[in-house]
Short mmCIF file of C-alpha atoms and ligand atoms in Angstrom, two decimals:
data_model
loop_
_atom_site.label_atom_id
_atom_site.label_comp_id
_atom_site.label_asym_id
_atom_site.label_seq_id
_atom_site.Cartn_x
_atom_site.Cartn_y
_atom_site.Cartn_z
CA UNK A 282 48.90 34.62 -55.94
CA UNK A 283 49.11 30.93 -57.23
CA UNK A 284 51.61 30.35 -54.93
CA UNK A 285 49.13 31.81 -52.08
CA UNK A 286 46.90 29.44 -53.03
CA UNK A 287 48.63 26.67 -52.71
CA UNK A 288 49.95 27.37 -49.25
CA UNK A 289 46.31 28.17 -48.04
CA UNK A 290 44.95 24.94 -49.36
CA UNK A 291 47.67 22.76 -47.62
CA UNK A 292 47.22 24.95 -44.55
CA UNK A 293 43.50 24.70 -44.52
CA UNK A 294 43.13 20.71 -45.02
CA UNK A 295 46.24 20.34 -42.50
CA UNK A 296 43.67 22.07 -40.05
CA UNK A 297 40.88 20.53 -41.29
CA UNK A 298 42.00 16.95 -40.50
CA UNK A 299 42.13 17.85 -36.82
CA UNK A 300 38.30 19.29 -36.74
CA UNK A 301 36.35 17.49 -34.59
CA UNK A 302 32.30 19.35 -34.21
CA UNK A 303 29.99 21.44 -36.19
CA UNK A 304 31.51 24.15 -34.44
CA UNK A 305 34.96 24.20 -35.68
CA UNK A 306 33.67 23.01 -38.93
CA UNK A 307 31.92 26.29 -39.59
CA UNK A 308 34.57 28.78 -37.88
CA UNK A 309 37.26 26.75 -40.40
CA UNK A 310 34.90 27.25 -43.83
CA UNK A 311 34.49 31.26 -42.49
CA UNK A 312 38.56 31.19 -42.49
CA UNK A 313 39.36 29.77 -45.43
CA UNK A 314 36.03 29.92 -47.66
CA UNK A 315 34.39 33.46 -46.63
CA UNK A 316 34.59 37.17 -47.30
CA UNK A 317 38.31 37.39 -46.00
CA UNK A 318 39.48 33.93 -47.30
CA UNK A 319 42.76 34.03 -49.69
CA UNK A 320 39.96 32.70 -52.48
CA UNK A 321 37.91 35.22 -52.39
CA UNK A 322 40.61 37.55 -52.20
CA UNK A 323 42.33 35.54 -55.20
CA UNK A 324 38.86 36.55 -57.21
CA UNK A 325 39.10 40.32 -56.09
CA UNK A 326 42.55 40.86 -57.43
CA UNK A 327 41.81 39.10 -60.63
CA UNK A 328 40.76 42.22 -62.55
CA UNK A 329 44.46 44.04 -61.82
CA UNK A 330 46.19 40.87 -63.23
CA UNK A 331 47.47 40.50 -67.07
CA UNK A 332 45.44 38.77 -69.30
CA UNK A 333 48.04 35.79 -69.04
CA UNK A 334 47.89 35.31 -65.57
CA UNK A 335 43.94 35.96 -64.83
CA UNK A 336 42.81 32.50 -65.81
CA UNK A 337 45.20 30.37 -64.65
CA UNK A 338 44.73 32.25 -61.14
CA UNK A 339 40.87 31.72 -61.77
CA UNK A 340 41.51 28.37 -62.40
CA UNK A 341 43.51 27.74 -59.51
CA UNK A 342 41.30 29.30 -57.01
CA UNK A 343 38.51 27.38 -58.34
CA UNK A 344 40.12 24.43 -57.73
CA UNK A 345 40.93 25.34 -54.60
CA UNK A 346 37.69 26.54 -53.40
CA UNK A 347 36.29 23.11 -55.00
CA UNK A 348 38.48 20.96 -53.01
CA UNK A 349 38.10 22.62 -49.77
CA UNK A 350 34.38 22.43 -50.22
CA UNK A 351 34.03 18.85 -51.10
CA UNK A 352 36.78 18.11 -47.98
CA UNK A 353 35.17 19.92 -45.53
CA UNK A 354 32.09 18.09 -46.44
CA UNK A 355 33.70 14.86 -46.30
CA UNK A 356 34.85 15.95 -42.76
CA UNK A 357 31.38 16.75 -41.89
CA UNK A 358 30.53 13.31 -42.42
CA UNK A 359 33.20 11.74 -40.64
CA UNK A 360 32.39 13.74 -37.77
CA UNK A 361 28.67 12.69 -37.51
CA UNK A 362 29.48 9.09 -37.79
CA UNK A 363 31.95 9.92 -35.30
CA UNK A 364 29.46 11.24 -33.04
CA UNK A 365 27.10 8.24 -33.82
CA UNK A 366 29.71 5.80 -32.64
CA UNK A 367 30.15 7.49 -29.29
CA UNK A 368 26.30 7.70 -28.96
CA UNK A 369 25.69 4.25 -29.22
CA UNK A 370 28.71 3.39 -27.25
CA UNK A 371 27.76 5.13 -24.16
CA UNK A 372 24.00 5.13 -24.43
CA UNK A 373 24.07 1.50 -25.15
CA UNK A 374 20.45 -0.60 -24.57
CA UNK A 375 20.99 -4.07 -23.97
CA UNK A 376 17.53 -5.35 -24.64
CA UNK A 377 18.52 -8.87 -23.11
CA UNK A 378 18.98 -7.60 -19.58
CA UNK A 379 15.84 -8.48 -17.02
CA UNK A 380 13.65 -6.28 -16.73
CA UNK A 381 13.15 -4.63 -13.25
CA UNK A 382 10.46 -6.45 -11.07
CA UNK A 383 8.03 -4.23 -9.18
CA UNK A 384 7.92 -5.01 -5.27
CA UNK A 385 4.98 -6.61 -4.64
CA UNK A 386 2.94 -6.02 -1.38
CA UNK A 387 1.20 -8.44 0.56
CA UNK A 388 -2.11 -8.59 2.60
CA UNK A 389 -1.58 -6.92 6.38
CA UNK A 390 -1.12 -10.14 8.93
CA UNK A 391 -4.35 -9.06 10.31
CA UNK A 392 -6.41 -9.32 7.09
CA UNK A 393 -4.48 -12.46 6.65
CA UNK A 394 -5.61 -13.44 10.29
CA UNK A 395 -9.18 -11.68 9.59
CA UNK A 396 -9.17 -14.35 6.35
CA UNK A 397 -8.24 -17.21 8.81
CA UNK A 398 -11.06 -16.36 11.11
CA UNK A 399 -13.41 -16.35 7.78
CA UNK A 400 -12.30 -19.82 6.24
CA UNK A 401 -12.73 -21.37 9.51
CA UNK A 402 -16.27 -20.41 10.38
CA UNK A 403 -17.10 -20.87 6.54
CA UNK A 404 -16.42 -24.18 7.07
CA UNK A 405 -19.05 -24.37 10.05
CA UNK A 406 -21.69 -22.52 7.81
CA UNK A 407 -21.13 -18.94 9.02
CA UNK A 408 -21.81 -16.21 6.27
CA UNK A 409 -19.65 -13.17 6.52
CA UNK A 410 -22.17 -9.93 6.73
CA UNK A 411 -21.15 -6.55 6.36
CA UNK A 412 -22.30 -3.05 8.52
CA UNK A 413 -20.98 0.25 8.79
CA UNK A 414 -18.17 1.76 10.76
CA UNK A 415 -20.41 4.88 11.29
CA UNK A 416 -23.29 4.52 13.47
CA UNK A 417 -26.33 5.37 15.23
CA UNK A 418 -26.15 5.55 18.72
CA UNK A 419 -29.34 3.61 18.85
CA UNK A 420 -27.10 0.46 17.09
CA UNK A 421 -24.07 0.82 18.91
CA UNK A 422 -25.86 0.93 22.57
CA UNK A 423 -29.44 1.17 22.89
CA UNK A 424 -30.86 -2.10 20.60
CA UNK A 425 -27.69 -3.89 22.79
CA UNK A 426 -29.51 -3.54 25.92
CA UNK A 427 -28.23 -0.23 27.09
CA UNK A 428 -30.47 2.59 26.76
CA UNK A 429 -29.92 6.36 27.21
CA UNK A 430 -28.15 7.59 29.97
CA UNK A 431 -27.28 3.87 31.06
CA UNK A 432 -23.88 3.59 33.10
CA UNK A 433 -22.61 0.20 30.91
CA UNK A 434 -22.03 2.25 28.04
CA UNK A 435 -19.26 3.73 29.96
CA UNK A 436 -17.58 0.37 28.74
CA UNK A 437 -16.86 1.75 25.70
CA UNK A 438 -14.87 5.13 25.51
CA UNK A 439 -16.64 6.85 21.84
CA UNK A 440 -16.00 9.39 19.04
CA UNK A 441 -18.56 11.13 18.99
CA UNK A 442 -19.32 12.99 15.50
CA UNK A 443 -21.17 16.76 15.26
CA UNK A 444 -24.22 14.87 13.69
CA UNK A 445 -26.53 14.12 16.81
CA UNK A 446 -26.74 10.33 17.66
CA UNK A 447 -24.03 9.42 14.97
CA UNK A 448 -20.76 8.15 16.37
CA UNK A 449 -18.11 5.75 15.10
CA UNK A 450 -18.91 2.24 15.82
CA UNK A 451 -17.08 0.75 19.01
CA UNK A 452 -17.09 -2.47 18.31
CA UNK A 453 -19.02 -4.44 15.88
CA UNK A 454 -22.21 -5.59 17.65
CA UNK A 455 -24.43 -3.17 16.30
CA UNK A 456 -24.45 -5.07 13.48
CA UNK A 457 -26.02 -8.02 15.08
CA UNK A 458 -29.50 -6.32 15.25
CA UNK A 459 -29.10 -4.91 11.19
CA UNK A 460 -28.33 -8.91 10.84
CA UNK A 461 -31.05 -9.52 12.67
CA UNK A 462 -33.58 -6.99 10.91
CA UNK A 463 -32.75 -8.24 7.79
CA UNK A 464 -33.19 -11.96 8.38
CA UNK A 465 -36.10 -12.63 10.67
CA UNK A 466 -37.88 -14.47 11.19
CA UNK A 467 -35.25 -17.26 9.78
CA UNK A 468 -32.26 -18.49 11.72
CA UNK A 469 -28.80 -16.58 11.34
CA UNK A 470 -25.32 -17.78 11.06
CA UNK A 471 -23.16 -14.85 10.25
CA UNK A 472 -19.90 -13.48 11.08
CA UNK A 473 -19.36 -9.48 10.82
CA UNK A 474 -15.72 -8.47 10.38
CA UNK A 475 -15.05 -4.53 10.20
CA UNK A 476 -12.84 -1.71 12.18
CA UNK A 477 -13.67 -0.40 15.27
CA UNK A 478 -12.85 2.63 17.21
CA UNK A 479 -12.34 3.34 20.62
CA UNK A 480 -11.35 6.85 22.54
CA UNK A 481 -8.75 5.56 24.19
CA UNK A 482 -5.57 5.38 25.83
CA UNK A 483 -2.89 3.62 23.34
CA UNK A 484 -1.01 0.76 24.45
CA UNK A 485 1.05 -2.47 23.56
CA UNK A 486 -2.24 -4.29 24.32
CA UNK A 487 -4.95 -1.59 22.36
CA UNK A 488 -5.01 0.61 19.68
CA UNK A 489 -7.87 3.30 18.88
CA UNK A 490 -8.42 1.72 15.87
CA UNK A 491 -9.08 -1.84 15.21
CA UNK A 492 -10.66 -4.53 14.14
CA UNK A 493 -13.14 -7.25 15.34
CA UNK A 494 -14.86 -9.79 14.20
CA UNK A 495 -18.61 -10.32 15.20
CA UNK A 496 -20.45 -13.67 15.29
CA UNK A 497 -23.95 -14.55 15.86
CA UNK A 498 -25.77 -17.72 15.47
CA UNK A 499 -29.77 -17.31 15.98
CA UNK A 500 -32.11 -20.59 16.06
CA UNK A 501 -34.63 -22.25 17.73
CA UNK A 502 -32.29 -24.27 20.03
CA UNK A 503 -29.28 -23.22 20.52
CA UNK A 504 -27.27 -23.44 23.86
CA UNK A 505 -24.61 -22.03 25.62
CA UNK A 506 -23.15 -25.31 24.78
CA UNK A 507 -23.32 -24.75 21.32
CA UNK A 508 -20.98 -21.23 22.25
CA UNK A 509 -18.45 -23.08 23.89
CA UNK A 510 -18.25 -26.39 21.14
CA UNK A 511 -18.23 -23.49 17.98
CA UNK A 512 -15.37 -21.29 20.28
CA UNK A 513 -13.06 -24.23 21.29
CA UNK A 514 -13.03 -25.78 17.72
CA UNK A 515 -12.57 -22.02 16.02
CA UNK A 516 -9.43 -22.26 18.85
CA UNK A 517 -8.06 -25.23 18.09
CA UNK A 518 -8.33 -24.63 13.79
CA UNK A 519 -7.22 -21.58 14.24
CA UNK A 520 -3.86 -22.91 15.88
CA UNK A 521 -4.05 -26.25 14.64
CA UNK A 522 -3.22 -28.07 17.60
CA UNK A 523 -5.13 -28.20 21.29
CA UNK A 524 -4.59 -24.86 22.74
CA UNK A 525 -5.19 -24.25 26.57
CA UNK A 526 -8.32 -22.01 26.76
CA UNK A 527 -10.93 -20.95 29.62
CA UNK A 528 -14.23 -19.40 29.48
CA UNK A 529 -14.52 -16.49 32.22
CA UNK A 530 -17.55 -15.45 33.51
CA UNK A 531 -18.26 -11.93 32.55
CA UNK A 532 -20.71 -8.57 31.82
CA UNK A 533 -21.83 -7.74 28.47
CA UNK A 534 -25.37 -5.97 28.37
CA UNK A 535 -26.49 -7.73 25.36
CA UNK A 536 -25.67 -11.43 26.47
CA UNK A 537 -26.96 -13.19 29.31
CA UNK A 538 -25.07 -15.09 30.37
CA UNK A 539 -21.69 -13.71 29.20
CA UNK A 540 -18.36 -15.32 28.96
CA UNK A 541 -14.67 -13.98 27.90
CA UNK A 542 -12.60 -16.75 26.34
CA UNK A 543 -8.64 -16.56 27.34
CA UNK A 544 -6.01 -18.09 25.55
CA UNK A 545 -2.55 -19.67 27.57
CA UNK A 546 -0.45 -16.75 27.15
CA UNK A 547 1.93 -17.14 24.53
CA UNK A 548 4.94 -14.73 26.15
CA UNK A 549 5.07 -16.20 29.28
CA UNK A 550 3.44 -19.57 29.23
CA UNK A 551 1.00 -19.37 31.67
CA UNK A 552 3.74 -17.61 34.30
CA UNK A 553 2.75 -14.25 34.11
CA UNK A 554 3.85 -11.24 32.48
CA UNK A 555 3.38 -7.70 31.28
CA UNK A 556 2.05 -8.78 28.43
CA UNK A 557 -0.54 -10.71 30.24
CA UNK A 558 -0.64 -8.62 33.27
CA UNK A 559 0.40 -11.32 35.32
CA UNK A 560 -2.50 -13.91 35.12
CA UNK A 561 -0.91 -16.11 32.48
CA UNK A 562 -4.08 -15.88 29.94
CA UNK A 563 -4.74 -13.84 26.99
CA UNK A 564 -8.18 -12.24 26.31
CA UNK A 565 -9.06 -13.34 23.02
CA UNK A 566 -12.65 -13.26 23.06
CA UNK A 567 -16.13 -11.46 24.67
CA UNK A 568 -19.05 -13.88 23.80
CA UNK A 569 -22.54 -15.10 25.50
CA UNK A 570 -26.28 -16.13 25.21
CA UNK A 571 -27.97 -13.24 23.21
CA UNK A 572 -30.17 -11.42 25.52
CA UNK A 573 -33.66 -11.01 25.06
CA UNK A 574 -34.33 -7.59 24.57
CA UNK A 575 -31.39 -7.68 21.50
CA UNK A 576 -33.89 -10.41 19.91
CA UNK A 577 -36.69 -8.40 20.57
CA UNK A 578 -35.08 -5.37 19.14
CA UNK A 579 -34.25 -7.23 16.14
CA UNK A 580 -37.20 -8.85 15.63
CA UNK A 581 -37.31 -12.22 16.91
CA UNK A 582 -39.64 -13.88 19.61
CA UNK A 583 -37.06 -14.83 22.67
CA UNK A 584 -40.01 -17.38 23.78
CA UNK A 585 -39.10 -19.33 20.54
CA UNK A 586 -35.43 -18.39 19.64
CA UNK A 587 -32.45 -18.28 21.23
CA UNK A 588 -28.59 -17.74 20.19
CA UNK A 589 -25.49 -16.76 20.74
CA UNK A 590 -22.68 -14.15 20.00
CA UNK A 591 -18.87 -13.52 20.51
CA UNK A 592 -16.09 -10.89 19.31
CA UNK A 593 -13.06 -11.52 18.55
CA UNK A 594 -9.80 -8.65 18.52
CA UNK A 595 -8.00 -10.31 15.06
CA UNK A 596 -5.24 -8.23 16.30
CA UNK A 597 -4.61 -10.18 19.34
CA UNK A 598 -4.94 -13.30 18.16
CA UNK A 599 -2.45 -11.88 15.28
CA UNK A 600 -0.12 -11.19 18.29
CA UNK A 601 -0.21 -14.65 19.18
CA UNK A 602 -0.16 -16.64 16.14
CA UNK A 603 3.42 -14.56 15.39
CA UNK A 604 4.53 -14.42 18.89
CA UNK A 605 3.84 -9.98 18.44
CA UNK A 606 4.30 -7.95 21.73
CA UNK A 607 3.43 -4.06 20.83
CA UNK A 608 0.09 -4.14 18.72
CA UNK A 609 1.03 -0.38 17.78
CA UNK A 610 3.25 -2.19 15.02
CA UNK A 611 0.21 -3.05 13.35
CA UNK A 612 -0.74 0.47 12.53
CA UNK A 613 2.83 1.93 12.19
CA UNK A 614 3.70 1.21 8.62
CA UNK A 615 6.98 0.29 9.01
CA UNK A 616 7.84 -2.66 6.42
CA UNK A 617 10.48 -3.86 8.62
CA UNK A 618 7.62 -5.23 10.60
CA UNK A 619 5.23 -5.71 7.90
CA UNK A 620 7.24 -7.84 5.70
CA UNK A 621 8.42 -10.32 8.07
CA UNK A 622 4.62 -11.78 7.55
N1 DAH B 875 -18.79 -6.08 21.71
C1 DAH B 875 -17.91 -6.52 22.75
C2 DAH B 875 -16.73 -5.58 22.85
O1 DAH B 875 -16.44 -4.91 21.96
C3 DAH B 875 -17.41 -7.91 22.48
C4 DAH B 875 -18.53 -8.91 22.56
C5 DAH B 875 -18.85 -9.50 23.75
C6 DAH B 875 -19.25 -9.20 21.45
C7 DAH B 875 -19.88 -10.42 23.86
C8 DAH B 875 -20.29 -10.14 21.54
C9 DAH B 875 -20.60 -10.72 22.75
O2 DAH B 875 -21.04 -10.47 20.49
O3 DAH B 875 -21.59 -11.64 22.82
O4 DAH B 875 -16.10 -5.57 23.85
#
């Protein structure tokens, strides 16, 4: 039996150096420490050996069961720092490495053009006031001069919504006369950014959606003069250099008279293109003397006051401060396009 026990220790730290997990560890101590170990057999056949031999078996499987206790222990250790090492080698943090920087967006080049158009009539003493997208039809057409049923509202293609006499805005007029209603009887210098919506066709030149930006000067005596001087100066700081521009005679029910302003076109130079269906000039602008029945409607006696009003499409003039020739890229969301601004 001694003899037994001293081959199974040998064997069992001989195996036990090459244990490498908790698993292993605990299949080994079943082996050589549990019910069908040679020590616990060693203890069973005690009691059928001679009273010379019992202790110094006892003894020795004592021992034995001592040392592989304390050395499978020991290996337990070794094995979790083991384990430790290898954790911290692979799952290493290196806290001196950058961080990751977020991506950070930018303003749409149309705000940024819309926050052009702002600065520069700031600077003249034009305050930027606000109106809803969703309107009465009363706003939209009939306090502009065009009354029910009246063929020039035909200009302007409209969403209608279920609500009777509420549609989406189709340009930003309307909010001339809430200007108006809110200032009278004092003069008015105001510019009225804000989206737009048209039922429409979509092309390179026009969207559905989009925005404008109103303006409206009200006093005692201003001129048609005073139009063209505020329109070729917002041209020329908006581009920063003399740009080649022409007033047009035109229609608008709510000016009288009306004028569009046209830029050179930018594509073509003044050749003629798609882009500028052949005439050389750009659209940039719908503007005129406010018509009386608009002052009326918002308040103000036309025998004292006068003024005058323009929109401008910040998308087209976005199109030709970057040289753009689809204005659907505007709405697309593709940052290929956006980020080049
Ligand atoms: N509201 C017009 C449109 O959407 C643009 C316009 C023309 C605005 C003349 C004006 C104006 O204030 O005086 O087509």
């Amino acid at each position: 039996m001694l003899e037994k026990l001293d081959q199974t220790e040998q064997k069992a730290l001989a195996e036990l150096a090459h244990l490498d997990d908790e698993e292993s560890l605990l299949q080994w101590r079943a082996e050589y420490l549990g019910k069908k170990s040679t020590v616990t057999e060693a203890f069973t056949v005690m009691r059928e050996l001679s009273k010379e031999e019992r202790p110094l078996v006892g003894k020795r499987a004592n021992e034995v069961r001592q040392a592989l206790e304390s050395a499978m222990e020991a290996r337990r250790e070794a094995v979790k720092q083991r384990e430790l090492m290898k954790a911290l080698e692979t799952d290493k943090l290196d806290v001196t490495l950058p961080g990751r920087t977020p991506q950070v967006g930018h303003l749409h080049p149309v705000t940024q053009t819309m926050r052009l158009i702002y600065r520069i009539f700031g600077d003249m003493g034009f305050q930027v006031y606000r109106s809803r997208e969703v309107e009465t039809d009363d706003y939209n057409f009939t306090f502009l001069n065009m009354p029910a049923h009246h063929p020039a509202r035909d200009m302007w293609d409209t969403f209608y919504t279920n609500q009777e006499g509420v549609i989406l805005r189709t340009h930003t007029s309307p909010g001339q006369v809430h200007a108006m209603r809110e200032y009278h009887p004092d003069p008015i210098r105001v510019i009225l950014p804000g989206m737009c919506f048209r039922y429409e066709q979509v092309s390179y030149r026009s969207e559905m959606q989009f925005t404008q930006v109103e303006g409206l000067a009200v006093g005692e005596d201003i001129t048609f003069g005073d139009l063209k001087g505020t329109l070729s100066d917002f041209a020329r700081r908006l581009f920063q250099r003399e740009v080649r521009t022409r007033f047009r005679a035109s229609h608008f029910p709510f000016t009288e008279p009306s004028a569009e302003m046209d830029m050179e076109c930018f594509i073509c130079g003044g050749e003629g293109c798609p882009v500028c269906k052949y005439t050389g000039w750009l659209e940039i602008l719908g503007s005129g003397v406010v018509h009386p029945n608009v002052l009326r409607f918002g308040g103000y006696d036309p025998e004292k006051f006068t003024g005058f009003a323009f929109g401008i499409g910040p998308e087209r003039l976005t199109m030709l401060l970057h040289q753009i020739d689809d204005i659907r890229n505007f709405w697309r969301n593709d940052l290929r396009f956006l980020e080049q601004f």
